[in-house]
Tab-separated table of C-alpha atoms and ligand atoms in Angstrom:
chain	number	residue	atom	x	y	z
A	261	UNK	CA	-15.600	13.872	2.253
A	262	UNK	CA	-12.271	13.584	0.017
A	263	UNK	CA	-11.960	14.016	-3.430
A	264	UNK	CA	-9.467	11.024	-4.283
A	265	UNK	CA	-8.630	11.462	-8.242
A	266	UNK	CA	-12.579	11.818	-8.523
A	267	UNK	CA	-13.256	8.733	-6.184
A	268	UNK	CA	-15.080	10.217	-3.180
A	269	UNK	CA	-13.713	9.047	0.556
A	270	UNK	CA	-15.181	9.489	4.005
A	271	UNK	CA	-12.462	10.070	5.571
A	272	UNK	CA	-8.417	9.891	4.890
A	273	UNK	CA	-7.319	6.638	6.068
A	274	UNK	CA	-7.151	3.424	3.829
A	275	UNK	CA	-4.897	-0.061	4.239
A	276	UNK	CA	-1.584	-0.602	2.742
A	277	UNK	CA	-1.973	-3.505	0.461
A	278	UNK	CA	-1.521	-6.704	1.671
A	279	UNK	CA	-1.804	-5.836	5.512
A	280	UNK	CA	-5.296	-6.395	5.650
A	281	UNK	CA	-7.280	-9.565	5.039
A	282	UNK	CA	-11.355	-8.138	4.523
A	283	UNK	CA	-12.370	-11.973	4.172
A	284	UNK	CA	-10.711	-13.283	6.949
A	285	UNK	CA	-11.495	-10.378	9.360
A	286	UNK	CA	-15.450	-10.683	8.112
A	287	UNK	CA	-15.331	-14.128	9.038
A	288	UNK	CA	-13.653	-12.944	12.570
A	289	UNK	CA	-15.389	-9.979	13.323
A	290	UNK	CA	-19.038	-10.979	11.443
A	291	UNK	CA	-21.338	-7.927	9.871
A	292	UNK	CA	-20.025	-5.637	12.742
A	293	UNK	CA	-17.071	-5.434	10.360
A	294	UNK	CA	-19.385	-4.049	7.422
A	295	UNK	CA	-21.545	-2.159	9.039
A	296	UNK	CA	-18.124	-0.424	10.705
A	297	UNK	CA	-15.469	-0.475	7.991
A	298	UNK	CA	-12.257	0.965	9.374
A	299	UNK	CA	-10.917	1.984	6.156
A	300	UNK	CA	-12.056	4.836	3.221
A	301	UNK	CA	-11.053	2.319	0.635
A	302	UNK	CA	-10.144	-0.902	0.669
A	303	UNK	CA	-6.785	-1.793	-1.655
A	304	UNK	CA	-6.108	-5.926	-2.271
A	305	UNK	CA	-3.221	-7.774	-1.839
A	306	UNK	CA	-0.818	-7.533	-4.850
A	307	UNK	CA	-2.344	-9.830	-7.792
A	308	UNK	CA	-0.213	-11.444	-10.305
A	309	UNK	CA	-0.833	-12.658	-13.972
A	310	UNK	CA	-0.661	-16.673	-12.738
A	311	UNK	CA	-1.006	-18.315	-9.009
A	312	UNK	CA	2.370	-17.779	-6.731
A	313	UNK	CA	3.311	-19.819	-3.687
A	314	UNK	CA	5.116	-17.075	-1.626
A	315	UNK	CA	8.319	-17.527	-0.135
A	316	UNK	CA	9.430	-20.472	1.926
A	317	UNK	CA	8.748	-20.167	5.728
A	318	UNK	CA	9.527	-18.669	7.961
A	319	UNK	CA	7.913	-15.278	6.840
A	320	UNK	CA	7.932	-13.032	9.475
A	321	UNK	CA	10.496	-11.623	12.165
A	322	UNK	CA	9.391	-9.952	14.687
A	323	UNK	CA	11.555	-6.420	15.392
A	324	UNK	CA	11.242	-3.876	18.834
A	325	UNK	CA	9.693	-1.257	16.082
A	326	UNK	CA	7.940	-3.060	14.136
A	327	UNK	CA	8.592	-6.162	11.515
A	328	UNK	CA	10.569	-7.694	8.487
A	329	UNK	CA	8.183	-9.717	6.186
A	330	UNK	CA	9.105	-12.273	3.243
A	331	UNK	CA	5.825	-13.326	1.982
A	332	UNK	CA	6.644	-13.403	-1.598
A	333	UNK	CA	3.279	-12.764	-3.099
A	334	UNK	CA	1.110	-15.795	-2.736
A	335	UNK	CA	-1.552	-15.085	-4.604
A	336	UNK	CA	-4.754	-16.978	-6.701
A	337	UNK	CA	-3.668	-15.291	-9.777
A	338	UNK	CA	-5.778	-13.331	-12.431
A	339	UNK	CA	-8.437	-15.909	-12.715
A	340	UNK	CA	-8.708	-17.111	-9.317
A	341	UNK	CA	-8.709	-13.652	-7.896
A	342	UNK	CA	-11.932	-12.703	-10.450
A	343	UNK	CA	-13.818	-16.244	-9.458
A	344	UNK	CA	-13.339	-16.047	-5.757
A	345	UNK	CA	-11.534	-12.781	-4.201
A	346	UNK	CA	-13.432	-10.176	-6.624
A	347	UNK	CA	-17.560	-10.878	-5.502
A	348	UNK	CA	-16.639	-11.095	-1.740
A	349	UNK	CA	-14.208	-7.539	-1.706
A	350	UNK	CA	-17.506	-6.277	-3.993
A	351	UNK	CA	-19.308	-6.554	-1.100
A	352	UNK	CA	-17.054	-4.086	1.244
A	353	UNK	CA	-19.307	-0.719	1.587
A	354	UNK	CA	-16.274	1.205	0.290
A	355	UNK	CA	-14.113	1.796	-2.816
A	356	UNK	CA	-11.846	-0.758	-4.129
A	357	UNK	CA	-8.527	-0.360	-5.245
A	358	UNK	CA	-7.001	-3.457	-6.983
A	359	UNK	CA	-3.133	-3.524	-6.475
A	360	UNK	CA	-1.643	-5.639	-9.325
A	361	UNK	CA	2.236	-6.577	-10.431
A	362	UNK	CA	3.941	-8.486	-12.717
A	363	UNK	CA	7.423	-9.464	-13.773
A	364	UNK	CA	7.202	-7.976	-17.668
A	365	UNK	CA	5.327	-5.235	-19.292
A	366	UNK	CA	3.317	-7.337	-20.550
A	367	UNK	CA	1.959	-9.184	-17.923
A	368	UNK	CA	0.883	-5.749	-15.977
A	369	UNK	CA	-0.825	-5.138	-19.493
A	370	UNK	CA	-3.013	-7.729	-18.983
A	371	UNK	CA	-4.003	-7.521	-15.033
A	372	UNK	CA	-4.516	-3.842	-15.892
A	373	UNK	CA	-6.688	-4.666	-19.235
A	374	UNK	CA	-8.254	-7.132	-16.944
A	375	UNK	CA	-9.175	-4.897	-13.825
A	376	UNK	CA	-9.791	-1.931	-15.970
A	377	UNK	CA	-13.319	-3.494	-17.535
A	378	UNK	CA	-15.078	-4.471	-13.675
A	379	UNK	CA	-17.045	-2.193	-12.684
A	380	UNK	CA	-16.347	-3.173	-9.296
A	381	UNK	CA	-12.812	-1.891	-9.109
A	382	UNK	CA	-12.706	1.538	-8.489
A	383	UNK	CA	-8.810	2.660	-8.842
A	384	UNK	CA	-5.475	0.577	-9.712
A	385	UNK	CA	-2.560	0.780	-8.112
A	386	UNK	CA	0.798	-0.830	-9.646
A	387	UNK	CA	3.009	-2.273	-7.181
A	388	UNK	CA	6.507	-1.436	-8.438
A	389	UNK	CA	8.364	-1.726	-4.901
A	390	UNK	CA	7.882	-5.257	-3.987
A	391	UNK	CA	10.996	-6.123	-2.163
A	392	UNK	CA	10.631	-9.863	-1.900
A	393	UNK	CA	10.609	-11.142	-5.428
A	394	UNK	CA	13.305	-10.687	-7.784
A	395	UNK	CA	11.053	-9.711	-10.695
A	396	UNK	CA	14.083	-9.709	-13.078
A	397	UNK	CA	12.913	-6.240	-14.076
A	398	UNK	CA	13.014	-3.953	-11.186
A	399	UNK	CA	11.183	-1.335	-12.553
A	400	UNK	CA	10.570	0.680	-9.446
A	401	UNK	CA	14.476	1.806	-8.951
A	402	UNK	CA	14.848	3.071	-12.270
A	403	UNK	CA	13.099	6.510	-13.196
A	404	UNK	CA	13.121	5.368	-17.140
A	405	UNK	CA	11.833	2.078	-16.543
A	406	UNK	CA	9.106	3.162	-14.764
A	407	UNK	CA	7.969	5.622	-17.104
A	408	UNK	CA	8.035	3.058	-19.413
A	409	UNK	CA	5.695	0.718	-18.129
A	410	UNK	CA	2.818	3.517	-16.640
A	411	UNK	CA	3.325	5.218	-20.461
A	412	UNK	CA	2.587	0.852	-22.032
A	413	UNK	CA	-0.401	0.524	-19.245
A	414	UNK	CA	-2.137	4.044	-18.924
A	415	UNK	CA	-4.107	3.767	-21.960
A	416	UNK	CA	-5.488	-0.150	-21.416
A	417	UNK	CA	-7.651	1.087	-18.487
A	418	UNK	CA	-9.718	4.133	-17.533
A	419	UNK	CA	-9.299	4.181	-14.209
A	420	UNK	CA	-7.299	6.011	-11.604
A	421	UNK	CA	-3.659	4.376	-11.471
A	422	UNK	CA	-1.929	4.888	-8.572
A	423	UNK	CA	1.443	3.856	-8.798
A	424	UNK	CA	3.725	2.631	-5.230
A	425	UNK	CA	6.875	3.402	-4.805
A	426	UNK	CA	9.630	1.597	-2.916
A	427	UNK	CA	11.742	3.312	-1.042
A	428	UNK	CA	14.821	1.218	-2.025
A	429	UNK	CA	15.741	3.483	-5.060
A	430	UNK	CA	18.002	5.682	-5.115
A	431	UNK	CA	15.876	8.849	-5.676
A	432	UNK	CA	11.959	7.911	-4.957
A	433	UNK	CA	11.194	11.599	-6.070
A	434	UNK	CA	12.583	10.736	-9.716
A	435	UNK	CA	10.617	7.773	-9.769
A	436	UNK	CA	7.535	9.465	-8.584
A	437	UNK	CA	8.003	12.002	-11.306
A	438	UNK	CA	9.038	9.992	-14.150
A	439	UNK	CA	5.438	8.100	-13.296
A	440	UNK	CA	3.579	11.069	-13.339
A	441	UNK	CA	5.271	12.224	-16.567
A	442	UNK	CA	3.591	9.311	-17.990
A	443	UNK	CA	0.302	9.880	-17.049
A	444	UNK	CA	0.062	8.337	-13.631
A	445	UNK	CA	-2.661	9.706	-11.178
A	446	UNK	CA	-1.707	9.238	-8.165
A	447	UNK	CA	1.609	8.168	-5.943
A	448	UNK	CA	1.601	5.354	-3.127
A	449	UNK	CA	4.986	5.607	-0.724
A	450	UNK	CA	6.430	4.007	0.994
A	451	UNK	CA	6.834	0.063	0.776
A	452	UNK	CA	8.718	-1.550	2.753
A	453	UNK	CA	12.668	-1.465	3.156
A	454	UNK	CA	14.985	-4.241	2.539
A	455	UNK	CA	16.685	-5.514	5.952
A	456	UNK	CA	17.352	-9.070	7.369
A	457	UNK	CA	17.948	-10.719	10.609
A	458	UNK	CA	19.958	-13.819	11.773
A	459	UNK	CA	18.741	-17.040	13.198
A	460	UNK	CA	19.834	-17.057	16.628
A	461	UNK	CA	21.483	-20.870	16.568
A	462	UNK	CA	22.843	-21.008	13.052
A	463	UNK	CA	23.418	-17.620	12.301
A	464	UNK	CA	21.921	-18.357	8.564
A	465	UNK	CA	19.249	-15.573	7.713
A	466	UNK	CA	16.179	-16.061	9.583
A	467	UNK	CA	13.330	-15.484	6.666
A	468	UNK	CA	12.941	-18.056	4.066
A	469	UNK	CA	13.497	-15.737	1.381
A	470	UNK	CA	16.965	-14.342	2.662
A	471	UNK	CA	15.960	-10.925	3.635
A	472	UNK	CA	12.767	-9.109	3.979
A	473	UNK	CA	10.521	-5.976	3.702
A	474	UNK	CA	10.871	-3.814	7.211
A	475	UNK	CA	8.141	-1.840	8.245
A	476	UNK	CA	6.116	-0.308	11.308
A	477	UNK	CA	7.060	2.293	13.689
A	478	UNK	CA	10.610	1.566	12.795
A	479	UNK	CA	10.332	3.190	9.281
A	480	UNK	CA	8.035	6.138	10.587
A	481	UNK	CA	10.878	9.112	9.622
A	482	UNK	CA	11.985	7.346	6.469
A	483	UNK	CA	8.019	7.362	5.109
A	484	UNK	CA	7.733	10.964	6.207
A	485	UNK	CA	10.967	12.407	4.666
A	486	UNK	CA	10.246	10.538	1.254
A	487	UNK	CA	6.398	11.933	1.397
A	488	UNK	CA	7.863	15.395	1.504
A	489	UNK	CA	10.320	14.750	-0.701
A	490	UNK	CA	8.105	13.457	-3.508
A	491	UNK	CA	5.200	15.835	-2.712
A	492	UNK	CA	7.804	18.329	-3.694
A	493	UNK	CA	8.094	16.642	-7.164
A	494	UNK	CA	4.879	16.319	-8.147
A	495	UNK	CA	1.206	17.641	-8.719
A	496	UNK	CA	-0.497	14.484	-8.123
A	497	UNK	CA	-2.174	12.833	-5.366
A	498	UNK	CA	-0.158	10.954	-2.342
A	499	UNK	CA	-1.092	7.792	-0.156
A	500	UNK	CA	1.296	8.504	2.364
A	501	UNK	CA	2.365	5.178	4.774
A	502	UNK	CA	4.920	4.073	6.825
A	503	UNK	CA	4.209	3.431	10.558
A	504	UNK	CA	1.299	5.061	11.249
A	505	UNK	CA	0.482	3.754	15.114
A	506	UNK	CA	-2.031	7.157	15.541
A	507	UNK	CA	-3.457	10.046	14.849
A	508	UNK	CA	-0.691	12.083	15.198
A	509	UNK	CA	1.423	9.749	12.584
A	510	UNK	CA	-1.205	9.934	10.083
A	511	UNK	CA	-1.528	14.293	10.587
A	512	UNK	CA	2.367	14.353	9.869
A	513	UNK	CA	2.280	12.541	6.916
A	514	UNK	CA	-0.674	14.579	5.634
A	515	UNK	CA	1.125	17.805	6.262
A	516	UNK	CA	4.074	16.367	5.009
A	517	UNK	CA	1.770	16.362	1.237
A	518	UNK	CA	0.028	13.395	1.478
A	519	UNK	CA	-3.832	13.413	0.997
A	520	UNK	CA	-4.808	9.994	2.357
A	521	UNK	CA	-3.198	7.938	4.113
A	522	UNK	CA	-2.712	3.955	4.566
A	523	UNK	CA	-2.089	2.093	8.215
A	524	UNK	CA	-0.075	-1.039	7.518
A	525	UNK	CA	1.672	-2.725	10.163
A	526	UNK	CA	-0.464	-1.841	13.167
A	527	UNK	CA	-3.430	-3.685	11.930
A	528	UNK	CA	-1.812	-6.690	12.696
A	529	UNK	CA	-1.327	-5.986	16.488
A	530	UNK	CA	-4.867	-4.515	16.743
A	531	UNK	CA	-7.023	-5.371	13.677
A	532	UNK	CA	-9.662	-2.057	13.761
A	533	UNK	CA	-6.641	0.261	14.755
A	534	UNK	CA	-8.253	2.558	12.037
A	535	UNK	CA	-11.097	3.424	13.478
A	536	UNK	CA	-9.425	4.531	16.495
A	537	UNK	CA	-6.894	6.445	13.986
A	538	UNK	CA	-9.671	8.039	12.000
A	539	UNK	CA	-10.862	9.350	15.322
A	540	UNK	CA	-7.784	10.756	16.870
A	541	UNK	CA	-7.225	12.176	13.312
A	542	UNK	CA	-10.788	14.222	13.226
A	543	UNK	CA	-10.142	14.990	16.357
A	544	UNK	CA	-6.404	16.647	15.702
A	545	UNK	CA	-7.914	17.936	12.104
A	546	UNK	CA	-10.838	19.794	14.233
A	547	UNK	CA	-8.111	21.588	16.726
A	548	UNK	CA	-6.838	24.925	16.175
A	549	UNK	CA	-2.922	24.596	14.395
A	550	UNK	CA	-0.391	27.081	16.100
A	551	UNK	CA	1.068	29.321	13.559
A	552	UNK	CA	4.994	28.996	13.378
A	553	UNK	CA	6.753	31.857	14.320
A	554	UNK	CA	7.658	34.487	11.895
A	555	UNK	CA	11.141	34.779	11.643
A	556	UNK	CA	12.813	37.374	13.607
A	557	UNK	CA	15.596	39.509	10.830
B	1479	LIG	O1	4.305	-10.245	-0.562
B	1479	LIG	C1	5.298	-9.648	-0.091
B	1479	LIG	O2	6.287	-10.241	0.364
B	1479	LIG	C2	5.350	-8.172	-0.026
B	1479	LIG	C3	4.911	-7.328	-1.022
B	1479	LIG	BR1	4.040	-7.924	-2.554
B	1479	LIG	C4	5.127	-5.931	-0.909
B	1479	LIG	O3	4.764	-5.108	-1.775
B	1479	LIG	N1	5.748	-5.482	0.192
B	1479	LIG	C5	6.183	-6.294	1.172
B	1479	LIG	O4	6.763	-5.840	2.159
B	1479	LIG	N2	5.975	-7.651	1.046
């Protein structure tokens, strides 16, 4: 069991939001799914104050290590979320953890007011790092911004708030600790990081939105260096993500500081990757660690 800012876990690996569909993989893979959840915890899709279309198409480009995604947050919105998306992801044997953004202070107000009063949400996390929308207020570059909003939002919900960081600004360790100045309980790195590719005929970028959000085995290092980095800077918690293909990724970024950690990209290529990563992670957890040599003077 893990102690996750008082939530209890079975085990250290949950989904990066938005890489995981629990409705649509239910309806795929039946009760099975239930009766086997991959994940600890199960965090939504990003949810925003009204309905969003997403990006134009085409949304995804496929890389050698990985992908770039422009989805653009389609999304119900507040109220459809509550009516339709809330009762089903109730139903998931495991934790929930709501991830919710918005382009003004208060609009994450309210989504946090909103998700902070069901008792079926069990944590928040703020999404602060999306790549793909241009919010008008980017408040995940800027250390002061940041602290900002968690210090407007911390008191409108008593839940654990977990706030993700993108790796796009210029110091992610600031960020983290400007959050947790303000009373954040937890850190979420990294999102994905702004890249772009060419269509092959017209040379005009590829994604409908211009460029995209890269992630997968491609971004592996960057995640781990900016885990360390920010586990250095601060006391709280860390969901630690970024390419995690096995158990091997996942036990670097937890001795890198993190203390769970979220598979992303890899669900896509093999939906219940993280029950094999879970196991290959016990499994590396249960083995004896070589000390490090002591250094000769
Ligand atoms: O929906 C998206 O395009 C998206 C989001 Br909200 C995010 O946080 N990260 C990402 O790579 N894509």
């Amino acid at each position: 069991m893990i102690d996750f800012c008082g939530i209890r876990l079975e085990h250290e690996v949950i989904n990066g939001s938005g890489t995981f569909d629990a409705i649509a993989a239910q309806r795929a893979f039946g009760d099975e799914l239930l009766e086997r959840f991959p994940f600890s915890a199960f965090v939504s899709k990003t949810v925003t104050l009204e309905p969003r279309q997403g990006n134009p198409p085409p949304r995804l480009w496929e890389l050698g290590a990985g992908m770039i995604n422009s989805i653009g947050l389609p999304n119900k919105g507040l109220r459809g979320y509550l009516a339709e998306d809330l009762p089903k992801l109730s139903e998931l044997p495991v934790p929930l953890i709501v991830n919710v953004m918005g382009s003004t202070r208060d609009e994450v107000a309210a989504l946090v007011r909103a998700f902070g009063e069901r008792d079926e949400v069990a944590a928040l996390e703020l999404n602060l790092s999306c790549p793909n929308v241009k919010t008008g207020l980017d408040f995940g570059v800027d250390p002061i911004a940041t602290a900002g909003l968690v210090e407007h939002v911390r008191p409108l919900a008593d839940k654990p708030l977990i706030v993700k960081l993108t790796p796009n600004a210029g110091d992610p360790a600031a960020v983290a600790a400007a959050a947790e100045g303000a009373g954040a309980d937890a850190m979420s790195l990294i999102n994905t990081l702004r890249g772009m590719a060419l269509h092959p005929h017209t040379r005009e970028p590829w994604l409908g939105g211009g460029t995209g959000g890269v992630s997968g085995p491609a971004i592996r290092p960057i995640a781990l260096a900016q885990v360390a980095q920010v586990a250095s800077r601060v006391r709280v918690p860390i969901v630690g993500m970024g390419g995690v293909q096995r158990g091997a990724d996942a036990l670097d970024l937890l001795d890198a500081g993190a203390t769970l950690v979220a598979v992303g990209t890899e669900s896509f290529r093999e939906p219940l990757c993280a029950s094999r990563i879970v196991r290959e992670l016990t499994q590396l957890l249960g083995e004896p660690r070589l000390e490090a040599p002591s250094t000769v003077r």
